[in-house]
Coordinates of C-alpha atoms in Angstrom, one line a residue:
M1 CA -4.1 -3.9 -15.0
D2 CA -5.8 -1.5 -12.7
F3 CA -4.1 1.7 -11.4
G4 CA -4.3 3.4 -8.0
L5 CA -3.2 6.7 -6.5
V6 CA -1.6 6.7 -3.0
L7 CA -1.5 10.0 -1.0
Q8 CA -0.8 11.1 2.5
T9 CA -3.6 12.9 4.2
D10 CA -1.8 16.2 4.8
P11 CA -4.0 19.2 5.3
P12 CA -5.9 20.7 3.6
A13 CA -8.1 17.6 3.1
S14 CA -9.8 19.4 0.2
E15 CA -6.5 19.0 -1.7
V16 CA -6.5 15.2 -1.1
V17 CA -10.1 15.0 -2.4
G18 CA -9.2 17.1 -5.4
L19 CA -6.3 14.9 -6.4
M20 CA -8.5 11.8 -6.0
R21 CA -11.1 13.4 -8.3
R22 CA -8.4 14.2 -10.8
A23 CA -7.2 10.6 -10.6
E24 CA -10.7 9.2 -11.3
R25 CA -11.0 11.5 -14.3
N26 CA -7.7 10.1 -15.6
G27 CA -8.8 6.5 -15.4
F28 CA -7.5 5.4 -12.0
R29 CA -9.7 2.9 -10.3
Y30 CA -8.3 2.9 -6.7
G31 CA -7.6 5.7 -4.3
W32 CA -5.3 4.8 -1.3
T33 CA -3.9 6.9 1.6
F34 CA -1.5 6.4 4.4
D35 CA -3.0 5.7 7.8
S36 CA -1.0 7.1 10.7
S37 CA -3.2 9.3 12.8
V38 CA -0.5 11.2 14.6
L39 CA 1.5 12.1 11.4
W40 CA -1.5 12.9 9.2
Q41 CA -5.1 13.7 9.4
E42 CA -7.6 10.9 10.0
P43 CA -8.2 9.2 6.7
F44 CA -11.6 7.7 7.2
V45 CA -13.1 11.2 7.7
I46 CA -11.6 12.2 4.4
Y47 CA -12.7 8.9 2.6
S48 CA -16.3 10.0 3.1
R49 CA -15.6 13.2 1.2
I50 CA -13.7 11.4 -1.5
L51 CA -16.5 8.9 -2.0
E52 CA -19.1 11.6 -2.1
H53 CA -17.2 13.5 -4.9
T54 CA -16.3 10.5 -7.0
T55 CA -18.4 7.8 -8.6
R56 CA -16.2 4.8 -9.4
L57 CA -13.0 5.0 -7.2
T58 CA -12.5 2.2 -4.6
I59 CA -11.0 3.8 -1.5
G60 CA -9.0 2.5 1.4
P61 CA -5.8 2.7 3.5
M62 CA -2.4 1.6 2.5
V63 CA -2.3 0.5 5.2
T64 CA -4.2 0.4 8.4
N65 CA -3.2 -2.0 11.3
P66 CA -4.9 -4.0 14.1
G67 CA -3.6 -1.9 16.9
T68 CA -4.7 1.8 16.6
R69 CA -8.4 1.1 16.4
T70 CA -10.5 -1.7 17.8
W71 CA -11.5 -4.2 15.2
E72 CA -15.2 -3.7 15.5
V73 CA -14.7 0.1 15.0
T74 CA -12.6 -0.5 11.9
A75 CA -15.2 -2.9 10.5
S76 CA -18.1 -0.6 11.3
T77 CA -16.4 2.3 9.7
F78 CA -15.8 0.5 6.5
A79 CA -19.3 -1.0 6.6
T80 CA -20.8 2.5 7.1
L81 CA -19.0 3.9 4.1
N82 CA -20.1 1.0 2.0
D83 CA -23.7 1.4 3.1
M84 CA -23.5 5.1 2.1
Y85 CA -21.6 4.8 -1.1
G86 CA -22.1 1.2 -2.4
N87 CA -19.3 -1.2 -1.5
R88 CA -16.5 1.0 -2.7
T89 CA -13.9 0.4 0.0
V90 CA -10.9 -1.9 0.4
C91 CA -9.1 -2.6 3.6
G92 CA -5.3 -2.5 3.2
I93 CA -3.7 -3.8 6.4
G94 CA -0.3 -4.6 7.8
R95 CA 1.5 -5.0 11.1
G96 CA 1.8 -1.2 11.6
D97 CA 5.0 0.7 11.1
S98 CA 4.7 4.5 11.5
A99 CA 1.3 4.4 13.2
M100 CA 2.4 2.1 16.0
R101 CA 6.0 3.3 16.4
V102 CA 5.2 7.0 16.5
A103 CA 2.8 6.2 19.4
G104 CA 5.6 4.3 21.2
R105 CA 4.3 0.8 20.5
R106 CA 5.7 -2.1 18.6
P107 CA 4.1 -3.3 15.4
N108 CA 1.5 -6.0 15.8
T109 CA 2.4 -9.7 15.7
L110 CA 1.5 -11.7 12.6
A111 CA -0.8 -13.9 14.7
R112 CA -2.8 -10.8 15.7
L113 CA -2.8 -9.5 12.2
G114 CA -4.1 -12.8 10.8
E115 CA -6.9 -12.8 13.4
A116 CA -7.8 -9.2 12.7
I117 CA -8.1 -9.9 8.9
D118 CA -10.8 -12.5 9.5
V119 CA -12.7 -10.5 12.1
I120 CA -12.7 -7.2 10.3
R121 CA -13.8 -8.8 7.0
D122 CA -16.5 -10.9 8.7
L123 CA -18.0 -8.0 10.7
A124 CA -17.9 -5.6 7.7
E125 CA -19.7 -8.2 5.6
G126 CA -22.4 -8.9 8.2
R127 CA -21.2 -12.1 9.7
E128 CA -20.5 -13.0 13.3
A129 CA -17.0 -12.8 14.6
D130 CA -15.3 -13.6 17.9
I131 CA -13.3 -10.9 19.6
G132 CA -11.6 -12.1 22.8
G133 CA -14.3 -14.6 23.5
Q134 CA -17.2 -12.2 22.7
T135 CA -19.3 -13.0 19.7
L136 CA -20.2 -9.8 17.8
R137 CA -22.2 -9.0 14.7
L138 CA -23.1 -5.7 13.1
P139 CA -26.9 -6.2 12.7
W140 CA -27.5 -3.4 10.3
V141 CA -25.1 -4.6 7.6
T142 CA -26.8 -5.9 4.5
D143 CA -25.0 -7.0 1.3
G144 CA -21.7 -5.6 2.6
R145 CA -18.4 -6.5 0.9
L146 CA -14.9 -5.7 2.1
P147 CA -11.9 -7.1 0.4
V148 CA -8.9 -7.2 2.8
W149 CA -5.5 -6.7 1.2
M150 CA -2.3 -7.4 3.2
A151 CA 1.0 -5.6 2.9
A152 CA 4.0 -7.9 3.4
Y153 CA 7.8 -8.4 2.8
G154 CA 9.1 -11.3 4.9
P155 CA 8.5 -15.0 4.4
K156 CA 6.1 -15.5 7.3
A157 CA 4.1 -12.4 6.3
L158 CA 4.0 -13.5 2.7
A159 CA 2.7 -16.8 3.8
L160 CA 0.0 -15.2 5.9
A161 CA -1.1 -13.0 2.9
G162 CA -1.5 -16.1 0.8
Q163 CA -3.4 -18.0 3.5
K164 CA -5.9 -15.2 4.4
A165 CA -5.9 -12.0 2.3
D166 CA -8.0 -11.1 -0.7
G167 CA -5.0 -9.2 -2.1
F168 CA -1.3 -8.8 -1.5
I169 CA 0.3 -5.3 -1.4
L170 CA 4.0 -5.1 -2.3
Q171 CA 5.6 -1.7 -1.7
L172 CA 8.3 -1.7 -4.3
A173 CA 8.4 -2.2 -8.1
D174 CA 11.6 -4.3 -8.6
P175 CA 10.6 -7.1 -11.0
Y176 CA 13.0 -9.7 -9.5
L177 CA 11.7 -9.1 -5.9
T178 CA 8.1 -8.9 -7.2
Q179 CA 8.5 -12.3 -8.9
W180 CA 10.0 -13.9 -5.7
M181 CA 7.3 -12.5 -3.4
I182 CA 4.3 -13.3 -5.7
K183 CA 5.5 -16.9 -5.9
A184 CA 5.7 -17.0 -2.1
V185 CA 2.2 -15.7 -1.7
R186 CA 0.7 -18.0 -4.4
D187 CA 2.5 -21.0 -3.0
A188 CA 1.1 -20.3 0.4
A189 CA -2.4 -19.8 -1.0
A190 CA -2.2 -23.2 -2.8
D191 CA -0.9 -24.9 0.3
A192 CA -3.9 -23.5 2.2
G193 CA -6.3 -25.0 -0.3
R194 CA -7.1 -21.7 -2.0
D195 CA -7.0 -20.8 -5.7
P196 CA -3.8 -18.7 -6.0
A197 CA -5.4 -16.6 -8.7
D198 CA -8.0 -15.4 -6.1
V199 CA -5.3 -13.4 -4.4
K200 CA -5.0 -10.0 -6.2
I201 CA -1.5 -8.5 -6.5
C202 CA -0.9 -4.8 -6.0
V203 CA 2.6 -3.3 -6.5
A204 CA 2.8 0.2 -5.0
A205 CA 5.8 2.6 -5.6
P206 CA 6.6 6.2 -6.5
A207 CA 6.2 7.1 -10.2
Y208 CA 7.8 10.2 -11.6
V209 CA 7.5 11.0 -15.3
G210 CA 10.2 13.2 -17.0
D211 CA 13.6 13.3 -18.5
D212 CA 15.5 14.7 -15.5
L213 CA 16.4 11.4 -13.9
A214 CA 18.6 13.1 -11.2
H215 CA 15.7 15.3 -10.0
A216 CA 13.3 12.4 -10.1
R217 CA 15.6 10.3 -7.9
E218 CA 15.9 13.0 -5.3
Q219 CA 12.1 13.4 -5.3
C220 CA 11.6 9.7 -4.6
R221 CA 14.7 8.7 -2.6
W222 CA 12.5 8.8 0.6
F223 CA 10.9 5.6 -0.6
G224 CA 14.0 3.5 -0.2
G225 CA 14.2 4.8 3.3
M226 CA 10.6 3.8 4.1
V227 CA 11.1 0.3 2.6
G228 CA 14.3 0.1 4.6
N229 CA 12.4 0.2 7.9
H230 CA 10.7 -3.0 7.0
V231 CA 13.9 -4.5 5.6
A232 CA 15.7 -3.7 8.9
D233 CA 13.0 -5.7 10.8
L234 CA 13.6 -8.6 8.5
V235 CA 17.4 -8.4 8.9
A236 CA 17.0 -8.3 12.7
K237 CA 14.8 -11.4 12.6
Y238 CA 16.4 -13.6 9.9
G239 CA 20.0 -12.3 9.7
E240 CA 21.8 -10.3 7.0
R241 CA 22.4 -13.2 4.7
S242 CA 19.5 -15.5 5.5
S243 CA 18.3 -17.7 2.7
M244 CA 14.8 -16.8 3.8
V245 CA 15.1 -13.2 2.4
P246 CA 16.8 -12.3 -0.9
E247 CA 20.0 -10.3 -0.6
A248 CA 18.7 -8.1 -3.4
L249 CA 16.3 -6.7 -0.8
T250 CA 18.5 -6.5 2.3
A251 CA 22.0 -5.5 1.1
Y252 CA 21.4 -1.8 0.7
I253 CA 20.5 -1.0 4.3
K254 CA 24.0 -1.7 5.6
A255 CA 24.7 2.1 5.9
R256 CA 21.3 2.8 7.5
E257 CA 21.8 4.7 10.8
G258 CA 18.2 5.3 12.0
Y259 CA 14.9 6.9 11.0
D260 CA 12.9 9.9 12.1
Y261 CA 9.2 9.4 11.5
S262 CA 8.6 13.1 11.3
H263 CA 10.0 12.9 7.8
H264 CA 8.2 9.7 6.9
G265 CA 7.3 9.3 3.3
R266 CA 8.4 12.8 2.4
T267 CA 10.7 14.3 -0.2
G268 CA 14.0 15.5 1.3
N269 CA 13.9 13.0 4.2
P270 CA 17.4 13.4 5.7
D271 CA 17.4 9.8 6.9
T272 CA 17.6 8.4 3.4
A273 CA 21.2 9.4 2.4
F274 CA 22.1 5.7 2.6
V275 CA 19.8 4.8 -0.3
P276 CA 21.8 4.5 -3.5
D277 CA 20.6 5.5 -6.9
E278 CA 20.4 1.9 -7.9
I279 CA 17.8 1.2 -5.3
V280 CA 15.7 4.2 -6.3
D281 CA 15.8 3.1 -9.9
R282 CA 14.8 -0.5 -9.0
F283 CA 12.1 0.3 -6.5
C284 CA 10.5 3.2 -8.3
L285 CA 9.3 4.0 -11.8
L286 CA 11.3 7.0 -13.1
G287 CA 11.9 8.6 -16.5
P288 CA 10.0 9.1 -19.7
V289 CA 6.7 7.4 -20.4
E290 CA 8.3 4.6 -22.4
T291 CA 10.3 3.6 -19.4
H292 CA 7.2 3.3 -17.3
L293 CA 5.4 1.3 -19.9
E294 CA 8.3 -1.2 -20.2
R295 CA 8.4 -1.8 -16.4
L296 CA 4.6 -2.0 -16.1
R297 CA 4.4 -4.6 -18.9
A298 CA 7.1 -6.6 -17.1
L299 CA 5.1 -6.4 -13.8
R300 CA 1.9 -7.4 -15.6
E301 CA 3.6 -10.5 -17.0
L302 CA 4.5 -11.5 -13.5
G303 CA 0.9 -11.4 -12.5
V304 CA 0.5 -7.9 -11.0
D305 CA -3.2 -6.8 -11.1
Q306 CA -2.7 -3.2 -9.9
F307 CA 0.0 -0.6 -9.9
A308 CA -0.5 2.1 -7.3
V309 CA 1.3 5.3 -7.8
Y310 CA 2.9 6.9 -4.7
A311 CA 2.6 10.6 -5.4
M312 CA 4.7 12.2 -2.7
H313 CA 6.8 14.6 -4.8
D314 CA 6.6 17.9 -6.6
A315 CA 4.8 16.7 -9.7
R316 CA 1.6 15.0 -8.4
E317 CA -0.8 16.5 -10.9
E318 CA 1.6 16.0 -13.8
V319 CA 2.1 12.3 -13.0
I320 CA -1.6 11.8 -12.6
D321 CA -2.3 13.4 -16.0
A322 CA 0.6 11.7 -17.7
Y323 CA -0.6 8.3 -16.6
G324 CA -4.1 9.2 -17.7
S325 CA -3.1 10.3 -21.1
S326 CA -0.2 7.9 -22.0
V327 CA 0.0 4.9 -19.6
I328 CA -3.4 3.8 -18.4
P329 CA -4.9 3.6 -21.9
E330 CA -2.1 1.1 -22.8
F331 CA -3.4 -1.3 -20.1
S332 CA -7.2 -0.9 -20.6

């Protein structure tokens, strides 16, 4: 199992670069950041610095979307970084939650997302692609490679990930839901004539190492609120008790009253009071190292290829170091 680190690009950017360097020293293989250009600094500028100051990390957004940049610009940006640093990027992509809604626009449709996945990958790897009837190619790309990993929760999005994506990103670490969603992705891949094993599986969630469980929960409760945004979309589309979506995912948002993106992904988010301790414990990895190892072994048995640590709390360096010394070596 590989390990990744997920950060927001809060200023100063030098701190983001420093944490990614620390992660690489501790055996992490992936470095991810949020991508919401109003809420945080522009990640692709910072990626160049991270890649310059690391040697092995694969870097990318968790996640970008097809609406805030034109597709040829996204592809060209990735291809430029790869040309400079040697195919060390990955494109995490989704419909767009905070990036689109903060700008007053709705998240992209799945049809648009599916088309963008193909176009961005083809252009970044030097092939021709059609954008709105115009055939384009980046003539300077040679030997480019860009895996595109898609974030998803709902049945139609999971199917799209299985049909088109090189990897599937699941932003929660509950084994029951992980098993359900991996099956949906792999079934869709098989139905599309693909080898299901070719779709890599990444589970991303906050991890907090320590014995003070109450403090860890408060540091990570924001995550249940963030996931709740996507769950609310599913409930609106499929209904609260639809057989299309597990109740284990949807039941907890009944008391949800709204969401202020100015607190998105941050400890102390006031819009997450509705998130119960049970959800925090299920969706996140909290507690002593042994608890983390137990959950991670269970996820690996389900087919998870990477666990990406959300480090939006007051112990970022400590968690990176604890994973480097006591967790990652167990999965090498």
